[in-house]
Coordinates of C-alpha atoms in Angstrom, one line a residue:
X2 CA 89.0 38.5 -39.6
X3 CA 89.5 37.8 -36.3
X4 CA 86.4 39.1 -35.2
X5 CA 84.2 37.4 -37.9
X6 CA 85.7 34.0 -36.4
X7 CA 84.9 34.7 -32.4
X8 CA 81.3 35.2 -33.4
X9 CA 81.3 32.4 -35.6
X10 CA 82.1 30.8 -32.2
X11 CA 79.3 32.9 -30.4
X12 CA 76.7 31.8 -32.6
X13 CA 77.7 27.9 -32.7
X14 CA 77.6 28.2 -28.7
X15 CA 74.3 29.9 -28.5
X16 CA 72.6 27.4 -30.9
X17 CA 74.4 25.0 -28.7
X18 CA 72.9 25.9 -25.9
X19 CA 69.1 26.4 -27.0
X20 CA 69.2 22.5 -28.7
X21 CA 70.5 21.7 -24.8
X22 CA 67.2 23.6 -23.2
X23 CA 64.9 21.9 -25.9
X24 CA 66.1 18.4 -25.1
X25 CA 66.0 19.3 -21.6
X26 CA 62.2 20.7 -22.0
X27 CA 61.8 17.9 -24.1
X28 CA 62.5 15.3 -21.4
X29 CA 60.9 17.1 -18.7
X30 CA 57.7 17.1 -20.5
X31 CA 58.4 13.0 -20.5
X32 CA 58.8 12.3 -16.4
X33 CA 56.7 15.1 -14.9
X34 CA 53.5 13.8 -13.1
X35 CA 50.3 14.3 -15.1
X36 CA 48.1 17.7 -14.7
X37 CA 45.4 16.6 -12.2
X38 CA 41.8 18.4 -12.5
X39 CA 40.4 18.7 -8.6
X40 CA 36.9 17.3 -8.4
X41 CA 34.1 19.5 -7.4
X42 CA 32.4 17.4 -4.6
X43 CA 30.1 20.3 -2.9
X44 CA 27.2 19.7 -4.4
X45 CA 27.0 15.7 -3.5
X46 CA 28.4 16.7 0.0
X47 CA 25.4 19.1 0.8
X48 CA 23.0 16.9 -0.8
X49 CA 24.3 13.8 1.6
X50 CA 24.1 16.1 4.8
X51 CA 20.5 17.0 3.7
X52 CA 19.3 13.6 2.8
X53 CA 21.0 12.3 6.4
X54 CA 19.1 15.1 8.1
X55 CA 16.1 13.9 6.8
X56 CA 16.8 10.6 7.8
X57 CA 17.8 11.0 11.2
X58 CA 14.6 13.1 11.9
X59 CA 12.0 10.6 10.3
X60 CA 9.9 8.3 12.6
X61 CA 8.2 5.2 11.0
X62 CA 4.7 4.0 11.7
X63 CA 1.3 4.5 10.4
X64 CA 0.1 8.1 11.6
X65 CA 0.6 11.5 9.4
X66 CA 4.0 12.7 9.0
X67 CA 5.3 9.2 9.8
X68 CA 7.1 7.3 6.8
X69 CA 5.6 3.7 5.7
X70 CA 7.5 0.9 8.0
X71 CA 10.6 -0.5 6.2
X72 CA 11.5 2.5 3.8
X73 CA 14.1 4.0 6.0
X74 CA 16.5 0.9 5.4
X75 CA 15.8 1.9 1.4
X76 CA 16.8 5.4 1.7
X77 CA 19.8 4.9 3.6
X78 CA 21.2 2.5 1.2
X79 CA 20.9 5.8 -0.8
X80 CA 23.1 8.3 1.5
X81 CA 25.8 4.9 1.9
X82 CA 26.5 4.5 -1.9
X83 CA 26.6 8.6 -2.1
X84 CA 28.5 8.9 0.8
X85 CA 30.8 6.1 -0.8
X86 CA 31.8 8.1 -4.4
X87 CA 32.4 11.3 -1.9
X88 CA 34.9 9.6 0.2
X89 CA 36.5 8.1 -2.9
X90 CA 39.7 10.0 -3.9
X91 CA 39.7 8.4 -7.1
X92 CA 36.1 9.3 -8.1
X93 CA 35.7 11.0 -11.1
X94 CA 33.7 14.2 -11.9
X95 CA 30.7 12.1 -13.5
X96 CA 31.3 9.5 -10.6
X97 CA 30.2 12.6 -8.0
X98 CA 27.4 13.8 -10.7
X99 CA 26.0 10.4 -10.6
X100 CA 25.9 9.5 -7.1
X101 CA 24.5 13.4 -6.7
X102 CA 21.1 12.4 -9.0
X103 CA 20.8 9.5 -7.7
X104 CA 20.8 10.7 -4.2
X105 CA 18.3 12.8 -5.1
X106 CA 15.7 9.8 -6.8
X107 CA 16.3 8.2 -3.3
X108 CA 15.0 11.4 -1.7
X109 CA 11.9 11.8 -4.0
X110 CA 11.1 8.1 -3.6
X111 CA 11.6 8.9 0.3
X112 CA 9.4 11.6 0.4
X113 CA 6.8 9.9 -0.9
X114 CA 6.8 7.3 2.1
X115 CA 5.3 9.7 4.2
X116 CA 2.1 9.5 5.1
X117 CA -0.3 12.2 4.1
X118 CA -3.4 13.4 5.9
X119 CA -6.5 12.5 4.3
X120 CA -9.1 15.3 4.6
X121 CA -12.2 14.4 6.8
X122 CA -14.5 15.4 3.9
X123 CA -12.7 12.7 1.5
X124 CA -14.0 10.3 4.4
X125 CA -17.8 9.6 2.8
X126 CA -18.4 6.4 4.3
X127 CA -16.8 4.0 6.9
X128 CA -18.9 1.2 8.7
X129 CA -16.7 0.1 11.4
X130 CA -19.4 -2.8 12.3
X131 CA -18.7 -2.9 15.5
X132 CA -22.2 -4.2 16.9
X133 CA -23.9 -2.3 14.2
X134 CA -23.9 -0.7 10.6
X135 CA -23.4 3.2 11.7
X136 CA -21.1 5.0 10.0
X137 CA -18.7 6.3 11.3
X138 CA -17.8 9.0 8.7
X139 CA -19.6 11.8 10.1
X140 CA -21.4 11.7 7.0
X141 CA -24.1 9.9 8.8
X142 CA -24.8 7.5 6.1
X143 CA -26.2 4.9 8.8
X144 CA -26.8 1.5 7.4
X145 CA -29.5 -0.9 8.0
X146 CA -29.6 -4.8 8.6
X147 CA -31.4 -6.3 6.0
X148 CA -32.9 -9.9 5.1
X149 CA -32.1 -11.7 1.7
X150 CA -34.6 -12.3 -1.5
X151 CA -37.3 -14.5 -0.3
X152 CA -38.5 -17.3 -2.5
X153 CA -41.2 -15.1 -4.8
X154 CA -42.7 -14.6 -8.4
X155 CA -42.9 -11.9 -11.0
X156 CA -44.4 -11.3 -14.5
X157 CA -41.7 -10.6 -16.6
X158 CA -42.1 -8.6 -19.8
X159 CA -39.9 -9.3 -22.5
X160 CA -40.6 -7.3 -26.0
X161 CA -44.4 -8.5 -27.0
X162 CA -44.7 -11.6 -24.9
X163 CA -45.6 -11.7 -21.0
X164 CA -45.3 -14.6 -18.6
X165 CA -45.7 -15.1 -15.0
X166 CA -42.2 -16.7 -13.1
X167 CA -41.5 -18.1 -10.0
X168 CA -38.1 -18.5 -8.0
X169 CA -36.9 -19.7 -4.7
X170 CA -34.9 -16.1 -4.3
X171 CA -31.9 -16.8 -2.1
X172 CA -33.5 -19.4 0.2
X173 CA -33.2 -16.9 2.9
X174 CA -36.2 -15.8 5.6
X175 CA -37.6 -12.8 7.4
X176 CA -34.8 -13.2 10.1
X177 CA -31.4 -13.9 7.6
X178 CA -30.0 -10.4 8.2
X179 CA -25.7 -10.4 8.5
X180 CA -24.9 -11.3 11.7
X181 CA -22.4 -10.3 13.8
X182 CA -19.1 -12.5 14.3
X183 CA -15.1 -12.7 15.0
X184 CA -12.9 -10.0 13.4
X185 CA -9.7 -10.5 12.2
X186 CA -8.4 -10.1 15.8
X187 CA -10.6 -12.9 16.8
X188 CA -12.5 -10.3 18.7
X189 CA -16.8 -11.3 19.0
X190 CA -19.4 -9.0 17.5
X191 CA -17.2 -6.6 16.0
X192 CA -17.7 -7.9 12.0
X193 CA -20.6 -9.0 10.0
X194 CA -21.3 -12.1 8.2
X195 CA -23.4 -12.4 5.0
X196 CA -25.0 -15.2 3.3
X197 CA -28.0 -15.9 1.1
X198 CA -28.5 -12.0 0.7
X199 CA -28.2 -10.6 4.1
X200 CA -27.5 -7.1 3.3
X201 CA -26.9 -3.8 4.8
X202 CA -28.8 -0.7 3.0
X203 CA -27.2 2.5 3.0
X204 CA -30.2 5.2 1.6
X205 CA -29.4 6.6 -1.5
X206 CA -27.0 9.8 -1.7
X207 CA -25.5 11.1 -4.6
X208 CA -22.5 11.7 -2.1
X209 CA -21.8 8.1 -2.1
X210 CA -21.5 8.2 -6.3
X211 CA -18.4 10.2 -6.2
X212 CA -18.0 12.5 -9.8
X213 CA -14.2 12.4 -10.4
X214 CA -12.6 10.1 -8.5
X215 CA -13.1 6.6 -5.8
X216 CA -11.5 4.6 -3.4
X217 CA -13.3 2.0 -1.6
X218 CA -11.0 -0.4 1.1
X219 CA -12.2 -3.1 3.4
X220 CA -11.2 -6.3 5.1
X221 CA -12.9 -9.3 3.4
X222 CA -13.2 -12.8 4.1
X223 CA -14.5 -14.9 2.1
X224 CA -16.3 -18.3 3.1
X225 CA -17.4 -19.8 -0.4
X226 CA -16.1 -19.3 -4.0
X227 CA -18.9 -18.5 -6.6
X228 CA -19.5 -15.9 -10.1
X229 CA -21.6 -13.6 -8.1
X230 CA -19.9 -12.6 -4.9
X231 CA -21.1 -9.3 -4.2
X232 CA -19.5 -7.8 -1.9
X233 CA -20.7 -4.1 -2.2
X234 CA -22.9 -2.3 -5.1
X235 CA -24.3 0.7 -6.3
X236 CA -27.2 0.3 -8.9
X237 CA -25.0 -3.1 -9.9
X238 CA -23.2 -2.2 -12.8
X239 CA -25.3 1.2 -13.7
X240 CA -23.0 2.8 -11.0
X241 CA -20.0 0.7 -9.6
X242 CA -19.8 -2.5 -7.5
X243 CA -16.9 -4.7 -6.3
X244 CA -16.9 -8.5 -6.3
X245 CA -15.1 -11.8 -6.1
X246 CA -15.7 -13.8 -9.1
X247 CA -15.4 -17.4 -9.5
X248 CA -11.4 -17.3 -9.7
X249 CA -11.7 -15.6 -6.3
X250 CA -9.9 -12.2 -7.3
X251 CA -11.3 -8.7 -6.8
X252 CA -13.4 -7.4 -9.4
X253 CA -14.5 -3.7 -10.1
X254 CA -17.1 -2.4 -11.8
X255 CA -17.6 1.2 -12.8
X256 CA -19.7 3.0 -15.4
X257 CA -18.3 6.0 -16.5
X258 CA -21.1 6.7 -19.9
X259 CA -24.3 5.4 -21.3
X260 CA -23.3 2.0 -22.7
X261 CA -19.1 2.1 -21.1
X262 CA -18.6 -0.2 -18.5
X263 CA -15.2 -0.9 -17.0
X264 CA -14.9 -4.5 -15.5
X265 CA -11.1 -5.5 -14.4
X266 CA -10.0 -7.4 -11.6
X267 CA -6.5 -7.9 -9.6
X268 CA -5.2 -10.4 -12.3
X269 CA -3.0 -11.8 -9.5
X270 CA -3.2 -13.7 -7.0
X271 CA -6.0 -15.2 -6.5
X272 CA -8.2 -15.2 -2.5
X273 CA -8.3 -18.4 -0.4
X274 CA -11.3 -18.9 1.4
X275 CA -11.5 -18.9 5.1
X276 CA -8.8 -15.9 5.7
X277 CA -8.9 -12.5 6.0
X278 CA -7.6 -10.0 3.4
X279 CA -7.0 -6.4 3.3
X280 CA -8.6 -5.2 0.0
X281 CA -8.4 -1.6 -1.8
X282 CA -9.3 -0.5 -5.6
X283 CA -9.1 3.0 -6.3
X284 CA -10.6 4.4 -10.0
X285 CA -10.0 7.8 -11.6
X286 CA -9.7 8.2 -15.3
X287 CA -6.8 6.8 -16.7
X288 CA -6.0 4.6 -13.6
X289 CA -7.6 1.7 -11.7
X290 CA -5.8 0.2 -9.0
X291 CA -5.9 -2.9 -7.3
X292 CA -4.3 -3.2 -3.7
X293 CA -4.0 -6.8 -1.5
X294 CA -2.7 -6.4 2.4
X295 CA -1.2 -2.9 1.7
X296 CA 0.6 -3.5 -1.3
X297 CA -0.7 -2.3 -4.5
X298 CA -0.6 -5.8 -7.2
X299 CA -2.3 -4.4 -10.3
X300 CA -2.6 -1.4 -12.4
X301 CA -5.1 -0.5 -15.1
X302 CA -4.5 2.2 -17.2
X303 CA -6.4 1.2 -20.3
X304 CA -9.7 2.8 -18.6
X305 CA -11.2 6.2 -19.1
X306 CA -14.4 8.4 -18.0
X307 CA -15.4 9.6 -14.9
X308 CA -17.5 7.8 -12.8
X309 CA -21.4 7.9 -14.4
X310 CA -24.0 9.7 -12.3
X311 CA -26.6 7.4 -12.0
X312 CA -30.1 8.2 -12.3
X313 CA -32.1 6.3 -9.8
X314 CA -32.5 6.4 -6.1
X315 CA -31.6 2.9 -5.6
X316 CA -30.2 2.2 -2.1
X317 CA -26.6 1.0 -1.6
X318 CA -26.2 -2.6 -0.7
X319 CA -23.2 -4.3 0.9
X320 CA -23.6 -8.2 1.0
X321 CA -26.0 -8.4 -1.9
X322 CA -26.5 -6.8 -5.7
X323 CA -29.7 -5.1 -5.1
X324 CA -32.0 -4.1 -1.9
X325 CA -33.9 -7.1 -1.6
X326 CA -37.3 -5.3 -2.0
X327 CA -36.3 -4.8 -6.1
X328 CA -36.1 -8.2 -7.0
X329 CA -39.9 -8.3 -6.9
X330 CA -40.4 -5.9 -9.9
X331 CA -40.0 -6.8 -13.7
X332 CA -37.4 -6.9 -16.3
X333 CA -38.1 -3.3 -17.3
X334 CA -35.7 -0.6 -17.0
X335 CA -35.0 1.5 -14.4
X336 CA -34.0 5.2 -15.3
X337 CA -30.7 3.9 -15.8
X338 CA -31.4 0.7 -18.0
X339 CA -30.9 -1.6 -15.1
X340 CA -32.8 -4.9 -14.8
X341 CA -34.6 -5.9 -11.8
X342 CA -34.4 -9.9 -12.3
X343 CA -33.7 -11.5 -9.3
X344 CA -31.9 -14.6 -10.6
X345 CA -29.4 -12.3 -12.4
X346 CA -27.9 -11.1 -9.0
X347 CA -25.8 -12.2 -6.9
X348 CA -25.0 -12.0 -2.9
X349 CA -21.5 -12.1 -1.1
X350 CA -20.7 -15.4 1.2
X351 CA -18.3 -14.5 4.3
X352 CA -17.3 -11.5 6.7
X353 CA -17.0 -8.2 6.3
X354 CA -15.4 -5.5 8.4
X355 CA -13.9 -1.7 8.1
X356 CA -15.3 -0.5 5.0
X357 CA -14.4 2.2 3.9
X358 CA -15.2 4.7 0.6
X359 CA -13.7 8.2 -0.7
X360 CA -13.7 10.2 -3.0
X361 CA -10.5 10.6 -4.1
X362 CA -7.9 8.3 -5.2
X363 CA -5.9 7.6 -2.1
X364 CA -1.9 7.0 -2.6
X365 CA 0.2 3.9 -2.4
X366 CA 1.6 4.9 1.1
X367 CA -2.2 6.1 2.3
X368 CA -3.8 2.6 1.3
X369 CA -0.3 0.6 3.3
X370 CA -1.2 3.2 6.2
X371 CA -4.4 1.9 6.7
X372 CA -3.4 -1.8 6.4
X373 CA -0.7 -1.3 8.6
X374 CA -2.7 0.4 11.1
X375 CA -5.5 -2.3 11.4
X376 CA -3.7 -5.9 10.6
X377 CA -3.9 -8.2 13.0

């Protein structure tokens, strides 16, 4: 009996003592610190040390392998908000993910600041016009000064009927070729001025009618605002041409089938006279791009085909729609469908300088390397 009642006793004690370590587990669980997860940081650190690299090594300016002036500032904003969440004891797992891909956007967008060689034989025109129209390409697409329209008549078929009609052309004379004035730098003979048809005539190559792809850039300034400001044509709109219209913007033309023609302009803003602008317009199908003073201000992408190989020799003409010697003929068609009535065309009123064509679509940073290189 006796030894029935001491483990009685035993037993009480032991239960006893297991409640005690539950409420003592039980309240430990209660005051302990919470279980902290580290945060793996490696990643974002290697990425910040590369992008920082990068930065520290990249020149700005306008030659290859620089990067486009201003877009270092950009990209470092980058590495300080990423080097920010890595510094940040607090930050969170997703906090480092985060700043990790967007580190990396910063470095794509980076990348693409630099600017890119553009191959010689992408080069297929470029009239400096300093004190003549040779080009400069190595292409040898050598232009010629040419006089406007003179005041003349033509018979002019249309359907059945026949009838003789006279016009006073473009008012011009024997002597109205461009002539040379101020560039943008104020500099004497080293640009051309156009008015009343005063052209330069490039001879017809089927280099200059690029098959895929085109990117024409020049500095313009225009001197009067009118719907048939030609600035620079190709069989008028049986190849491409680019003009100012009467609202003064850039306007491209390029046929890309029988019967498709692409007209679109810059939509915004709008040229003053009497000042000198920076103008680009690059076509490929899919995309037409409009570029002012380096900085690209309209995109088309409601335009397909490739640009139309046209059929006729006709000459290219910058200053006026058509080599003047065409607006003697009729109304009939040319191989292409084109009309040769004079007082449908139309000739470019100001001064011209650096043009330049390829045959490729250039990039945003290209077309701001070449403005940055030549503004005033």
């Amino acid at each position: 009996m006796k030894n029935k009642s001491i483990s009685l006793q035993t037993l009480l004690k032991s239960v006893l003592a297991i409640l005690l370590l539950l409420s003592v587990f039980e309240a430990c669980k209660k005051t302990d610190d919470p279980v902290v997860i580290p945060v793996d940081k490696s990643k974002l650190k290697a990425r910040i040390d590369s992008a920082t690299a990068i930065y520290t090594a990249a020149v700005e300016g306008v030659q290859v392998g620089n990067y486009e002036v201003g877009s270092k500032a950009t990209f470092k904003n980058y590495i300080d908000a990423a080097s920010i969440v890595n510094g940040n004891t607090a930050a969170t797992q997703s906090d480092a993910t985060n700043a990790y891909a967007n580190l990396g956007v910063g470095m794509t967008n980076f990348a693409a600041k630099r600017v890119q060689e553009i191959a010689a034989a992408n080069l297929i025109l470029y009239l400096k016009m300093d004190g003549n129209a040779n080009d400069a390409s190595g292409k040898g697409f050598n232009g010629t000064l040419k006089a406007g329209a003179q005041p003349m008549s033509a018979t002019v078929t249309s359907g059945t009927t026949t009838a003789a009609v006279s016009w006073t052309g473009w008012g011009g004379s024997a002597t109205n070729v461009p002539a040379l004035t101020k560039d943008r730098y104020g500099v004497d003979g080293k640009a051309y001025t156009f008015d009343k048809g005063s052209n330069i005539e490039i001879p017809y190559n089927s280099v200059l009618n690029p098959a895929k792809e085109l990117t024409v850039a020049m500095w313009v300034r225009p001197t009067r605002i009118w719907d048939n400001n030609y600035v620079l044509s190709l069989n008028r709109w049986n190849g491409y041409k680019l003009n100012l219209q009467g609202a003064n913007k850039v306007f491209m033309t390029v046929k890309t089938a029988p019967g498709k023609i692409i007209d679109k302009d810059n939509d915004s803003p709008t040229l003053d006279v009497n000042k000198w602008y920076h103008v680009a317009v690059s076509y490929k199908s899919g995309t037409m791009t409009f570029y002012l003073n380096g900085t690209p201000v309209k995109t088309w992408t409601d335009v397909s085909g490739d640009p139309y190989a046209v059929k006729s020799n006709i000459n290219m003409t910058i200053g006026q729609d058509l080599p003047s010697n065409l607006y003697n003929l009729s109304t009939d068609n040319d191989a292409d469908g084109n009309v040769f009535y004079g007082p449908w065309g139309g000739f470019f009123t100001g001064d011209l300088d650096e043009i330049r064509m390829y045959n490729v679509v250039l990039s945003d940073t290209q077309v701001k390397s070449i403005y940055n290189a030549e503004k005033p």
